[in-house]
XYZ file of C-alpha atoms in Angstrom:
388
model
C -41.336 8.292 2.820
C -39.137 6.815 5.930
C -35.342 7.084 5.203
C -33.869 3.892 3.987
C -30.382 2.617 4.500
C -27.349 3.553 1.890
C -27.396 6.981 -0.662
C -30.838 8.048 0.693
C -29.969 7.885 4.355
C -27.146 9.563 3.445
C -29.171 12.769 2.547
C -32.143 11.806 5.091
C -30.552 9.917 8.340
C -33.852 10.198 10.651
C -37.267 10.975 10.222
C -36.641 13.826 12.623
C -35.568 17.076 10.723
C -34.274 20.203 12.492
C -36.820 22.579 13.791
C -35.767 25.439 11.270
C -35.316 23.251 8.054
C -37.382 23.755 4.568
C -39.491 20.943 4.042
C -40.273 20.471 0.199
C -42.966 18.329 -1.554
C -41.219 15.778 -3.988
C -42.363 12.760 -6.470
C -40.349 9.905 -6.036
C -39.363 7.592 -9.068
C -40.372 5.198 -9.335
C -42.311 4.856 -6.013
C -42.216 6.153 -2.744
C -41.086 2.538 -1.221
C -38.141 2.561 -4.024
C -37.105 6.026 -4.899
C -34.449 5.929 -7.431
C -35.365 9.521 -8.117
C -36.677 12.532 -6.566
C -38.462 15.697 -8.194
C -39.895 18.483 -7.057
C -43.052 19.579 -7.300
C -42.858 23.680 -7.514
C -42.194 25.569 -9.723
C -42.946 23.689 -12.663
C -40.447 24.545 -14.628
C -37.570 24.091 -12.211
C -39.065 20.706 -11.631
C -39.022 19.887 -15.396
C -35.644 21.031 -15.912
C -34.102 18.565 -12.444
C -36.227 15.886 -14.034
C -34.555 16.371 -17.503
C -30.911 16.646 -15.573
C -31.260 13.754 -13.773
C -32.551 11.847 -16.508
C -30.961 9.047 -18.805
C -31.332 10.829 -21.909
C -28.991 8.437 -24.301
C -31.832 6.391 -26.100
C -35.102 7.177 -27.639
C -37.037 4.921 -24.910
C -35.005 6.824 -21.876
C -35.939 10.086 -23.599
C -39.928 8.897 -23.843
C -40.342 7.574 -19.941
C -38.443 11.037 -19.246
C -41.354 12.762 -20.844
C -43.874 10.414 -19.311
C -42.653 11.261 -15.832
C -43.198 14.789 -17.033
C -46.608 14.442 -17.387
C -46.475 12.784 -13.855
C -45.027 15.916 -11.944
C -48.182 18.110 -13.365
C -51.011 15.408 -12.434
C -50.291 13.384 -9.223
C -51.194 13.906 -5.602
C -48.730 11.720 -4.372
C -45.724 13.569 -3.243
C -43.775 12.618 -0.177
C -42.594 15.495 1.924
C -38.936 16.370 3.181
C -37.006 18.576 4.799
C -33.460 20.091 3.329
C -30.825 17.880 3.565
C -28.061 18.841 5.723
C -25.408 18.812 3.470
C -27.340 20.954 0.843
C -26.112 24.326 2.860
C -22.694 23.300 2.042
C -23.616 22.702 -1.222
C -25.438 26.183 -2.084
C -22.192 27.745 -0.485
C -20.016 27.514 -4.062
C -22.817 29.101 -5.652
C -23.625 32.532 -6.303
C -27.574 32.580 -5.798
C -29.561 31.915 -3.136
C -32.620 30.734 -4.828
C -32.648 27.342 -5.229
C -34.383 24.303 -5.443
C -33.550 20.706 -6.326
C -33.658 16.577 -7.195
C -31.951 14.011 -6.540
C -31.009 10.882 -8.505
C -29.975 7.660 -6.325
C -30.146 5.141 -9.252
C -30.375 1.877 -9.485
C -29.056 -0.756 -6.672
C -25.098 -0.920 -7.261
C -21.918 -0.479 -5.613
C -21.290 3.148 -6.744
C -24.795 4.176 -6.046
C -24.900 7.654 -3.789
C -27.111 10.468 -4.488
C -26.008 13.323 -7.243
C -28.262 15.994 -6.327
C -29.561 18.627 -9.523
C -29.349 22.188 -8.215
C -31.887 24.688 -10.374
C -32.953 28.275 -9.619
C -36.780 28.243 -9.214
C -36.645 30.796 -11.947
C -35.521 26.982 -14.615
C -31.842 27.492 -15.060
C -29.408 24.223 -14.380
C -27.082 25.731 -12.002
C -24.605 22.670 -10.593
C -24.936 19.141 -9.591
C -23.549 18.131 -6.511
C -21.899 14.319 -5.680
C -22.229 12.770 -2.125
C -20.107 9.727 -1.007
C -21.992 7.636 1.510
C -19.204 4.880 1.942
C -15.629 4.702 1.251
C -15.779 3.414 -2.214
C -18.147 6.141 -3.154
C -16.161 8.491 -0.929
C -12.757 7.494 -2.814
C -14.714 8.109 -6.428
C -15.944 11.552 -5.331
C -12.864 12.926 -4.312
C -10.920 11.484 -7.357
C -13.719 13.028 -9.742
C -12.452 16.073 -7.983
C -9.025 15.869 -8.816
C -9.794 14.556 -12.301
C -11.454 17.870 -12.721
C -8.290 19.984 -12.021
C -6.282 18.148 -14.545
C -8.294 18.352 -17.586
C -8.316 22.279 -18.170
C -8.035 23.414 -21.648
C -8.707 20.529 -23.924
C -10.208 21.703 -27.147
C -12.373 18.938 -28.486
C -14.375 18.374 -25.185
C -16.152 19.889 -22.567
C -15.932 19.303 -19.222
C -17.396 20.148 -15.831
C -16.255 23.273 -13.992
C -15.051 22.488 -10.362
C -16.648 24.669 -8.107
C -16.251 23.343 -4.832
C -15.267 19.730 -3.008
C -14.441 18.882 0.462
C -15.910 16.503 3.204
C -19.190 16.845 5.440
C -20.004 14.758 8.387
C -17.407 12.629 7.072
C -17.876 11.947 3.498
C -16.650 13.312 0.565
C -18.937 15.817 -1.385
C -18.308 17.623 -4.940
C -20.366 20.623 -6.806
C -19.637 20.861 -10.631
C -20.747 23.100 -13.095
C -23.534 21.369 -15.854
C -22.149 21.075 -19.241
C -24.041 20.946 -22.740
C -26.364 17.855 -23.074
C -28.837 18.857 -25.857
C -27.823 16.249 -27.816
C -27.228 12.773 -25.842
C -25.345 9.659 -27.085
C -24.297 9.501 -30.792
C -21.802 6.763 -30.403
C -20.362 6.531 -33.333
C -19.936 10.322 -33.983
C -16.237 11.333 -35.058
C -16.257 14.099 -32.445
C -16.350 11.722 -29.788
C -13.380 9.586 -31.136
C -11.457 13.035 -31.063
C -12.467 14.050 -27.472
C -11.277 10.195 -26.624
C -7.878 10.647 -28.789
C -7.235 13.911 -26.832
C -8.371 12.754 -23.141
C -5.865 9.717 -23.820
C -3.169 11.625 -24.581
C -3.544 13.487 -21.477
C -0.330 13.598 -19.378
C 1.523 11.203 -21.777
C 4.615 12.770 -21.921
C 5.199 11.640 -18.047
C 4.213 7.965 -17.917
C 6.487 5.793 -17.022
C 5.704 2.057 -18.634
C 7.525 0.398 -15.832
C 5.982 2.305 -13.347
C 2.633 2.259 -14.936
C 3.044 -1.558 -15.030
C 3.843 -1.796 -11.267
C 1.299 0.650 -10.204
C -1.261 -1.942 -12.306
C 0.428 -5.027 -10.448
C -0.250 -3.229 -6.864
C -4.071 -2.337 -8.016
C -4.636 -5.899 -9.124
C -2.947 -6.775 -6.190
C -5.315 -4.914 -4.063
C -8.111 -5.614 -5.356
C -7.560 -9.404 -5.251
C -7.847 -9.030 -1.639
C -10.546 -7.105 -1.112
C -12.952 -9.653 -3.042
C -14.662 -12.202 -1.418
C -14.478 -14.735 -4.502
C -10.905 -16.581 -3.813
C -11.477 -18.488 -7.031
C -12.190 -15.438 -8.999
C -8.903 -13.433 -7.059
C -6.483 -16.372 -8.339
C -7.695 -16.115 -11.765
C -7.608 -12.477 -12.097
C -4.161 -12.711 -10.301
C -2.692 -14.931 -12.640
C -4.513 -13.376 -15.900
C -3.366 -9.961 -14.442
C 1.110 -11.555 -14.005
C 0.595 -12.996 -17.596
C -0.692 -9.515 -19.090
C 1.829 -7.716 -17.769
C 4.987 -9.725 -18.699
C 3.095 -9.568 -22.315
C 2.798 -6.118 -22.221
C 6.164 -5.054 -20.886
C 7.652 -6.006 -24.117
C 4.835 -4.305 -26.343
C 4.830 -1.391 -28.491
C 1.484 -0.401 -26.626
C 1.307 3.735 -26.410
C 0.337 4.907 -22.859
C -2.415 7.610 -21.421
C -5.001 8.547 -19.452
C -8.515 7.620 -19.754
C -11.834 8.541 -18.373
C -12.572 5.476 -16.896
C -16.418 5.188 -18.073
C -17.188 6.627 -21.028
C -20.416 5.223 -21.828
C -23.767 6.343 -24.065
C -25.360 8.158 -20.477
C -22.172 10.303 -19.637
C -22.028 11.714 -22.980
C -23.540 14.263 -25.337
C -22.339 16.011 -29.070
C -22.844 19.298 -30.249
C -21.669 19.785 -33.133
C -17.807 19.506 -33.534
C -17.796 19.094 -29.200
C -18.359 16.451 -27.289
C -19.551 17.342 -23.585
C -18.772 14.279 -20.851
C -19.288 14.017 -17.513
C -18.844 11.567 -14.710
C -15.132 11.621 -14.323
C -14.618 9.660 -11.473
C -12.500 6.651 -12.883
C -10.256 9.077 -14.666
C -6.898 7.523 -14.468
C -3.555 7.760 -16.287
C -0.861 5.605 -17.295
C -2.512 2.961 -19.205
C -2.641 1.747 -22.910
C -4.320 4.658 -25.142
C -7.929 3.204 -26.341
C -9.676 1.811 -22.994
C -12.189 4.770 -23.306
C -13.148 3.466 -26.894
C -13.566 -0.066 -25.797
C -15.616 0.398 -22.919
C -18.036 2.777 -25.027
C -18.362 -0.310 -27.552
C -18.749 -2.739 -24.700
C -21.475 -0.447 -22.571
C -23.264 0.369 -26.089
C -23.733 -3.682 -26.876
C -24.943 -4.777 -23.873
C -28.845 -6.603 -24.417
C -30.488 -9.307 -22.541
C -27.535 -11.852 -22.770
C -23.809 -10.743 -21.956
C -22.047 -13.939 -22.731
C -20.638 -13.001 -26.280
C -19.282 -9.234 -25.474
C -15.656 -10.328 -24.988
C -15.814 -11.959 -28.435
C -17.598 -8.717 -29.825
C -15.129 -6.611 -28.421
C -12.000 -8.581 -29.224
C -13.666 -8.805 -32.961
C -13.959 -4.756 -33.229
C -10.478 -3.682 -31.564
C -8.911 -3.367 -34.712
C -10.677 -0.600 -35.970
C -11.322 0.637 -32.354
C -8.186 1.469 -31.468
C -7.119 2.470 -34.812
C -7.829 6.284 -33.852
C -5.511 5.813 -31.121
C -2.437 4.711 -33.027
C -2.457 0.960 -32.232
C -0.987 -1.593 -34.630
C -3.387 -4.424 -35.496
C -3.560 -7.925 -34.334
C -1.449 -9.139 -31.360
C -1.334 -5.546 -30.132
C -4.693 -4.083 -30.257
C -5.936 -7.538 -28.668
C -3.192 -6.868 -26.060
C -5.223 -3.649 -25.174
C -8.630 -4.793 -25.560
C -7.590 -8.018 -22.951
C -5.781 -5.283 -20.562
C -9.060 -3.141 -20.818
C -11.119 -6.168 -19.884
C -8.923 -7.246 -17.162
C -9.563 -3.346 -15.981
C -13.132 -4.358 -15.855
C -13.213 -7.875 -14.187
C -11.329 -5.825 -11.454
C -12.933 -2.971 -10.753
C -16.224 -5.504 -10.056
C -14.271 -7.849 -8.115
C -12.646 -4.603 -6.058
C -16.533 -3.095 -5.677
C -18.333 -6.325 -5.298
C -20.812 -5.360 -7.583
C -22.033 -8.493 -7.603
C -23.481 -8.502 -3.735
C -24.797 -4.974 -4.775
C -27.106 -6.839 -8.042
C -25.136 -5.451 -10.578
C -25.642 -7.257 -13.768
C -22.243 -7.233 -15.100
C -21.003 -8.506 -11.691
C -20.610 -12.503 -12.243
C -17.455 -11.693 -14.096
C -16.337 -15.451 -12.965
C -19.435 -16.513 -15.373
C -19.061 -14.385 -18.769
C -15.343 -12.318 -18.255
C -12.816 -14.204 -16.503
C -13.671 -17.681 -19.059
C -13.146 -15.996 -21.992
C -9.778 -13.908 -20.140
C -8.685 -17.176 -19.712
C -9.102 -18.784 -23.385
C -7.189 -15.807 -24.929
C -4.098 -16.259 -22.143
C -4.144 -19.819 -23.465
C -3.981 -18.777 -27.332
C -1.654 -16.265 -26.617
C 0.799 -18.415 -24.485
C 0.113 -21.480 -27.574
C 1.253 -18.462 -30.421
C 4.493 -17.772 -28.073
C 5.575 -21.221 -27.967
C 4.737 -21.612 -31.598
C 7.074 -18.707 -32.321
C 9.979 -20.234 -30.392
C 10.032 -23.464 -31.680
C 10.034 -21.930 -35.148
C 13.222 -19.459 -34.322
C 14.950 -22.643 -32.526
């Protein structure tokens, strides 16, 4: 396989490995032109258990192509050969043992995408994963996954990855966590989850500051305006972003901290826990309830996208109603501050020049942004002329 551009020339920059480097044999997913995911071929059982960790595990289909790929590692003759990254010394140095082997999951074609490598003892046992920027967006997740780490010690209804070392190599940011339990993927709708999201979002509450919270979101707007190629898509997201926040200024909104993407694949229950992972958006000081939202929005996603505002915006009621948020005008407050969260974060990645499919927010998220802004400025009026 020659080294490609992006997350897997991150890990494999030339076809020209050190003298003294371990070369492995690996299956790449789904071919060796396109690897989204590589496994290795010995010992069996460590290669089943990186193939399971690597894995999306949060449907029944996921689970069945996971076992089909399975089957894969034990019959084919066409692995691809490569030597130890350079990075993975670093990597091995948090640990404790020494014998190790590994995959690595590069994922689908996206702005975020760098590699997570799976670190397993050849004896089976899931000992870390380990997150490599490539880029300074990826680079700028990484490290704040890091720090997100630090912050959310001693929660009670959810489990969290141990930090076990961070830092940079060759100039990008790198991060080794500890695995947490994921026997039991997904489950939505389970009440353990809507605890672990009512505890995460009350995480450092006590020091947020509304009007600092609110200019903190006017200079990330503000920011990420800039940094998106789309000028018609900046001015709407500008102006949606001003009229949100005078609305919101005079709300009775409660204010948190949130995961940032709390989705179906970064999730699993056991029992009375919930175990989450990819912390890497985790922020603080904004409305309690985004995590529930996005899980709703993330979990309804099909072939057509057009009518998820309307589904969401139809379901924050009883979303949000965990979270303490009163009904009506407020909860669709949140849900429209949650989706203006969204429409930037793809305008400040450009997810759409990296084929994301959520990326056009100009063609299904900003349009509907805009009709509620309307109704909401039509209800304000309405109110005045009725008090005059």
């Amino acid at each position: 396989m020659t080294p490609q551009v992006g997350a897997i020339a991150a890990l494999w920059p030339s076809d020209s490995p050190a003298a003294d480097s371990t070369v492995r044999r690996f299956l790449a997913f789904p071919s060796q032109h396109d690897p989204r995911l590589l496994i290795p071929t010995r010992p069996h059982r460590a290669s089943v258990i990186a193939l399971r960790a690597l894995r999306d595990k949060s449907t029944l289909t996921a689970r069945a192509k996971t076992e089909l790929a399975r089957a894969a590692i034990a019959v084919t003759r066409r692995a691809v050969e490569l030597p130890d990254p350079d990075i993975l010394g670093t990597v091995l140095s948090h640990l404790r043992e020494d014998d190790y082997t590994y995959g690595v999951h590069f994922g689908p074609p996206r702005a975020n995408r760098k590699p997570v490598i799976a670190i397993v003892t050849t004896g089976g046992n899931l000992t870390a994963f380990a997150k490599c920027g490539v880029d300074e967006l990826t680079d700028r997740l990484v490290r704040r996954e890091a720090q997100a780490l630090g912050l959310l010690n001693g929660l009670t209804s959810i489990t969290v990855p141990v930090h076990l070392g961070s830092g940079d190599f060759d100039g990008h940011a790198y991060l080794v966590q500890s695995p947490v339990p994921a026997s039991s993927v997904g489950q939505a709708k389970s009440s353990a989850v809507v605890a672990a999201q009512v505890e995460v979002a009350g995480v450092g509450r006590e020091s947020v500051d509304v009007a600092v919270a609110l200019h903190a979101t006017a200079r990330l707007w503000d920011g990420r305006v800039a940094s998106s190629p789309n000028s018609s898509a900046k001015a709407q997201l500008r102006a949606l972003a001003d009229e949100w926040a005078r609305a919101a200024r005079g709300a009775d909104l409660l204010w948190g901290s949130w995961h940032g993407d709390w989705r179906a694949t970064n999730m699993a229950v056991n029992g009375s826990m919930c175990s989450v992972w990819d912390w890497e958006r985790f922020a603080t000081g904004v409305p309690a309830g985004y995590d529930a939202l996005h899980l709703f929005l993330t979990s309804q996603v099909s072939s057509t996208i057009e009518g998820l505002p309307a589904q969401l915006y139809a379901n924050a009621d009883r979303l949000l109603q965990p979270f303490g948020v009163h009904p009506g005008a407020t909860a669709e407050l949140v849900a429209t501050g949650y989706l203006l969260e969204l429409a930037g974060r793809y305008l400040d990645d450009d997810q759409t020049r990296a084929g994301a499919r959520l990326g056009q927010v100009e063609e299904w998220l900003l349009p509907h942004l805009v009709r509620v802004a309307s109704q909401r400025t039509s209800r304000s009026q309405g109110r005045d002329v009725n008090e005059s």
